[in-house]
Coordinates of C-alpha atoms and ligand atoms in Angstrom, one line a residue:
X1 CA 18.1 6.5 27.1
X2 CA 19.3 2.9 28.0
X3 CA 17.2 0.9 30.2
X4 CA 16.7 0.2 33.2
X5 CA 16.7 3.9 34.3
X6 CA 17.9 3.9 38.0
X7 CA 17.1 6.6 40.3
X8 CA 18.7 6.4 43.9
X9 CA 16.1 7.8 46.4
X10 CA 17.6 10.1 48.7
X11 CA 14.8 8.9 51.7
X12 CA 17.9 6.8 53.3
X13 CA 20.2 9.7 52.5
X14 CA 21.7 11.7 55.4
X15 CA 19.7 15.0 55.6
X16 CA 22.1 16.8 56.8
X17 CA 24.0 16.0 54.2
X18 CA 22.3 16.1 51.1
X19 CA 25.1 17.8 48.7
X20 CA 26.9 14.2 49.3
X21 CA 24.2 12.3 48.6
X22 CA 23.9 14.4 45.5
X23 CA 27.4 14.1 44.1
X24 CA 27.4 10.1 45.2
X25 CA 24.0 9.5 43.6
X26 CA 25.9 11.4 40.1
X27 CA 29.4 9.7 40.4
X28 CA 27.7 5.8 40.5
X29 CA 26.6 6.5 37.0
X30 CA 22.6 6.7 38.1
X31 CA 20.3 8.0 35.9
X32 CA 17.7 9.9 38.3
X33 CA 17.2 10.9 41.8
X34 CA 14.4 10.0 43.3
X35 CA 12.7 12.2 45.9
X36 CA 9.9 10.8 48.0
X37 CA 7.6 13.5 49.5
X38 CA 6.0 12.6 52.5
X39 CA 3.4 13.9 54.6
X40 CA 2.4 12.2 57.8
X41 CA -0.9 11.7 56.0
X42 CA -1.4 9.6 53.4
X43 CA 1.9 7.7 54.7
X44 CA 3.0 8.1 58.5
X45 CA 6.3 9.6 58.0
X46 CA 6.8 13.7 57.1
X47 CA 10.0 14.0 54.9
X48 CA 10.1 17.5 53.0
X49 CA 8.7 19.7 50.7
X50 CA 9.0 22.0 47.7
X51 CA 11.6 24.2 49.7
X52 CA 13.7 20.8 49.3
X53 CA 13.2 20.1 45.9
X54 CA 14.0 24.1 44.9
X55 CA 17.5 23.4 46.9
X56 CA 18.5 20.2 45.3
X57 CA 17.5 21.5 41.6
X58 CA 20.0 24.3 42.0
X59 CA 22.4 21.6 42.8
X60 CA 22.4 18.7 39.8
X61 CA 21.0 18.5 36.5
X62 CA 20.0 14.7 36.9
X63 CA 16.4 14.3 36.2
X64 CA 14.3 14.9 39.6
X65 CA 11.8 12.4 39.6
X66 CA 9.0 13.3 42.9
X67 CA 7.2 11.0 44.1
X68 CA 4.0 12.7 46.4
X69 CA 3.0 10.4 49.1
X70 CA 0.9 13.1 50.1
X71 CA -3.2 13.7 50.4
X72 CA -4.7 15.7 48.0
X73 CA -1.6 15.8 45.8
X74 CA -4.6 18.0 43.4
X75 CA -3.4 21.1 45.5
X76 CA 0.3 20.8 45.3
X77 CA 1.4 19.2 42.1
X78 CA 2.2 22.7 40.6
X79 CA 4.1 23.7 43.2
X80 CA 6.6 20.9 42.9
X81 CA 6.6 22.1 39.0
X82 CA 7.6 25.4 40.0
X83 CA 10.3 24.0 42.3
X84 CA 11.8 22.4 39.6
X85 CA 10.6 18.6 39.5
X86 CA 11.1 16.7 36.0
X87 CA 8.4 14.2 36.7
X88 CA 5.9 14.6 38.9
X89 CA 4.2 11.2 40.1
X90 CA 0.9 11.2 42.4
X91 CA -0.7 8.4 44.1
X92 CA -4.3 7.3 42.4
X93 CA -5.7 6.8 46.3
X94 CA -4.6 10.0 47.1
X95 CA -6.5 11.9 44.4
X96 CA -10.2 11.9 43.8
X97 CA -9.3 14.2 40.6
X98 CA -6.7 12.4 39.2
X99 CA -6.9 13.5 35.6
X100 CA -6.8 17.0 36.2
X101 CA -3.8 17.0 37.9
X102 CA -1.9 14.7 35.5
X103 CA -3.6 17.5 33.2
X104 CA -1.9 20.4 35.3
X105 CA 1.8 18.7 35.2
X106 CA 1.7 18.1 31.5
X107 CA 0.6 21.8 31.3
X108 CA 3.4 22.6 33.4
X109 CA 5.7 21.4 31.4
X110 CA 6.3 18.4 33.4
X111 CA 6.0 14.6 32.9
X112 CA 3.0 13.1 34.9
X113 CA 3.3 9.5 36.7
X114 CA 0.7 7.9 38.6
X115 CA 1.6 5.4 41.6
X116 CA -0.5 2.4 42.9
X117 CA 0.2 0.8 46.4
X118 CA 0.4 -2.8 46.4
X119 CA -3.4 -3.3 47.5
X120 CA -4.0 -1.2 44.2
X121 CA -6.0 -3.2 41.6
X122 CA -4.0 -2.4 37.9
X123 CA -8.1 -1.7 36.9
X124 CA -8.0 1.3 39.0
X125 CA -6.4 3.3 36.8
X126 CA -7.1 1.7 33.5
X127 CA -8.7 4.8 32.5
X128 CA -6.1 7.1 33.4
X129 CA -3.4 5.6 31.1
X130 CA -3.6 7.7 28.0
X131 CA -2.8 10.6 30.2
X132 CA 0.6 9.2 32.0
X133 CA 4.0 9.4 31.1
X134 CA 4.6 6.8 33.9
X135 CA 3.5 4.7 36.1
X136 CA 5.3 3.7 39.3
X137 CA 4.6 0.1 40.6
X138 CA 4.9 0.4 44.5
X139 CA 6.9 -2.8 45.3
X140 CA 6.6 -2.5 48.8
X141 CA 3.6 -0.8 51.2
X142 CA 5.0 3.0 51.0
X143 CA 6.1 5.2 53.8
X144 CA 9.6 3.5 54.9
X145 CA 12.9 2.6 52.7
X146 CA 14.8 -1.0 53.7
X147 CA 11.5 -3.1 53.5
X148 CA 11.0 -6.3 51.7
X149 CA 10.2 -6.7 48.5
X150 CA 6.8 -7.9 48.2
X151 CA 6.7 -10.7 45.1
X152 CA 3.1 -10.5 44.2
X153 CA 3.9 -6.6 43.2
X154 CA 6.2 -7.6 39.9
X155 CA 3.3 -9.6 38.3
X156 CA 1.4 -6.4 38.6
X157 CA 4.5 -4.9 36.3
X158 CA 4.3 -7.8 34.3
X159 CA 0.6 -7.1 33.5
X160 CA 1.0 -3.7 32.9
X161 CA 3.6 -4.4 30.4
X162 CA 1.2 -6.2 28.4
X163 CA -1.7 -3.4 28.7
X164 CA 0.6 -0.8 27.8
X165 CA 1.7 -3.0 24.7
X166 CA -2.5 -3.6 24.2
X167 CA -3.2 0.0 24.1
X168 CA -0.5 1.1 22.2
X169 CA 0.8 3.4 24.9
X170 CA 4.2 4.5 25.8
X171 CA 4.3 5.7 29.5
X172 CA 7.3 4.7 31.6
X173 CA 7.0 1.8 34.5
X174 CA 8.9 2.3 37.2
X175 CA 9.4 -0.7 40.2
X176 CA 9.6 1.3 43.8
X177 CA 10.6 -0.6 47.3
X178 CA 12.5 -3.8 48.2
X179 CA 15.0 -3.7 45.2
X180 CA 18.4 -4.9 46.2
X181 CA 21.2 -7.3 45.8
X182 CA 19.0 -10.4 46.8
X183 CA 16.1 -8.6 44.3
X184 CA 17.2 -7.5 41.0
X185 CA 17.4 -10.6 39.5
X186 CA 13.3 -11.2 40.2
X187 CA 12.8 -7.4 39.7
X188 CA 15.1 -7.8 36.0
X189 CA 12.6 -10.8 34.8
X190 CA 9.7 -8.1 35.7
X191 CA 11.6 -6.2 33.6
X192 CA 10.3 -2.3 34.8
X193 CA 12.2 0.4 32.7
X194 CA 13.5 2.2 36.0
X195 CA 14.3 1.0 39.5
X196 CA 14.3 2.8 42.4
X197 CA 16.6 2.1 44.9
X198 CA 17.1 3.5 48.7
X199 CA 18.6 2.0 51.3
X200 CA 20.6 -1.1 49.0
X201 CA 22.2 2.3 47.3
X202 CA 23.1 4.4 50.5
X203 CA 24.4 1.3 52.1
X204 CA 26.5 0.2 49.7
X205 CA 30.8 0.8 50.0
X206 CA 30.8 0.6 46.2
X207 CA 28.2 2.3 44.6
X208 CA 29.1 2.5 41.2
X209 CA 29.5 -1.1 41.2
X210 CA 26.2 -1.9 42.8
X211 CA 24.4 0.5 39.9
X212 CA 26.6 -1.3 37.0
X213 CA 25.4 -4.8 38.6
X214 CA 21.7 -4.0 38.8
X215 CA 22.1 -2.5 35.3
X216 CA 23.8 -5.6 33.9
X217 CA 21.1 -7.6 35.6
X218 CA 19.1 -6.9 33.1
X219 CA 18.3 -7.1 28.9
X220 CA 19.8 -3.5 27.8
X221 CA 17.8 -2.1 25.2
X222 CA 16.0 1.4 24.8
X223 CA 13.4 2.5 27.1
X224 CA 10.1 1.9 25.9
Ligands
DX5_301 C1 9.0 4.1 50.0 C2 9.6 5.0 48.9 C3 10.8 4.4 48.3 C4 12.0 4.1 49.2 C5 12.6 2.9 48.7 O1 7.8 4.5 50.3 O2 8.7 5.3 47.9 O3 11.2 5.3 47.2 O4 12.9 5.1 49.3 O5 13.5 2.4 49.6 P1 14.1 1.0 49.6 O6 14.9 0.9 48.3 O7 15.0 1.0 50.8 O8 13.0 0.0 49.7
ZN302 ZN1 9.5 6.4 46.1

C-alpha cells in the first residue's frame, strides 16, 4: 500500500445516512474508514457500538479501522473483532492491561493499535511497542471532530518515527484530529503513514479532489 493511508471518519457523517457516507468515503479514492467508538466515559460524547460496526462491514470491503474511546476497552476489544473490525486501536489511559488486549486482537486475527491523547507522554507506552501494529497520534484532545489541530502533537509523530526506526519495529503511525486544508502541509512534514480526516472530508463539495490533494501533499512511497 502507498502512503499516506487516508481513512475518512464517519463521526461527522450523517447517521441517518450512513450507506452514503459509505459509498462517498469509497468513490474519493480513501483507503480506510475510520470509526470512532465513543462512550460517554472516557470521552463525553456516546456514538455507537458493535451493532454499528457489524452493519457497516456487511456494506464495504475498505479496511475498518476502530478506534475505542471507551473505558476498559480490555472487556470489549473482542467484540469489535467479532463484528468485523480490521484494526482494532485502544487508548493506553483507558487500559490498565494493555498488553493483554493488544494480545487478544492479534489472537483474533486482528491488527492491534494503541492511541495516546495529546497529554500522553510517547514513554508511556515505550514498552508496549513490540506488541502494536499501530499507533495512533491523537492530534487533537479526543471526543469531538472539527477541532484544531494542536502543533505540539506532530513532534510527538516525529519522535516516534525515530523510535520506531531505533527499535527496528514496523507498526503503523497514524495522525488523528485537526487535519485539513490549512493542515496537511504541517501534518505531510510530520510525515504519519495514515491521516484521519472527519469533518474537512464530509464538508468538502469535492471529495475526491480534497483526498488526491492531501495525498499529493506528501512524499509517496510505501508504507512503512
Ligand atoms: C476525535 C476522533 C477523530 C475525529 C476527527 O476524537 O478520534 O477521528 O473524527 O475529526 P476531525 O478531522 O474533524 O478533527
Ligand atoms: Zn478517531
Amino acid at each position: 500500500m502507498i502512503h499516506p493511508i487516508v481513512a475518512p471518519s464517519i463521526l461527522s457523517a450523517d447517521f441517518t445516512d450512513i450507506s452514503s457516507a459509505l459509498r462517498s468515503i469509497e468513490r474519493s479514492g480513501s483507503d480506510w474508514v475510520h470509526l470512532d467508538v465513543m462512550d460517554g466515559h472516557f470521552v463525553p460524547p456516546i456514538t455507537f457500538g458493535t451493532k454499528m460496526v457489524q452493519d457497516i462491514r456487511a456494506q464495504t470491503k475498505l479496511p475498518l479501522d476502530v478506534h475505542l474511546m471507551i473505558a476498559d476497552p480490555e472487556r470489549q476489544v473482542q467484540a469489535f473483532a467479532d463484528a468485523g473490525a480490521d484494526w482494532i486501536t485502544l487508548h493506553a489511559e483507558a487500559c490498565i492491561h494493555g498488553h493483554r488486549a493488544l494480545q487478544t486482537i492479534r489472537e483474533s486475527g486482528k491488527r492491534a493499535g494503541l492511541s495516546i491523547v495529546p497529554s500522553t507522554p510517547l514513554s508511556s507506552i515505550a514498552e508496549l511497542l513490540p506488541f502494536v501494529d499501530l499507533v495512533l497520534i491523537m492530534t487533537v484532545n479526543p471526543g469531538y471532530g472539527g477541532q484544531k489541530l494542536l502543533p505540539f502533537c506532530l513532534e510527538k509523530i516525529k519522535r516516534l518515527k525515530a523510535l520506531r526506526s531505533s527499535m527496528k519495529l514496523d507498526f503503523l503511525i497514524s495522525a488523528d484530529g485537526g487535519i485539513c486544508a490549512d493542515t496537511i502541509a504541517e501534518v505531510a512534514e510530520a510525515d504519519p503513514d495514515i491521516i484521519v480526516i472527519g469533518s474537512a472530508f464530509f464538508s468538502a463539495k469535492d471529495k475526491g479532489s480534497l483526498v488526491g490533494e492531501m495525498k499529493s501533499a506528501f512524499t509517496r512511497g510505501a508504507v512503512c
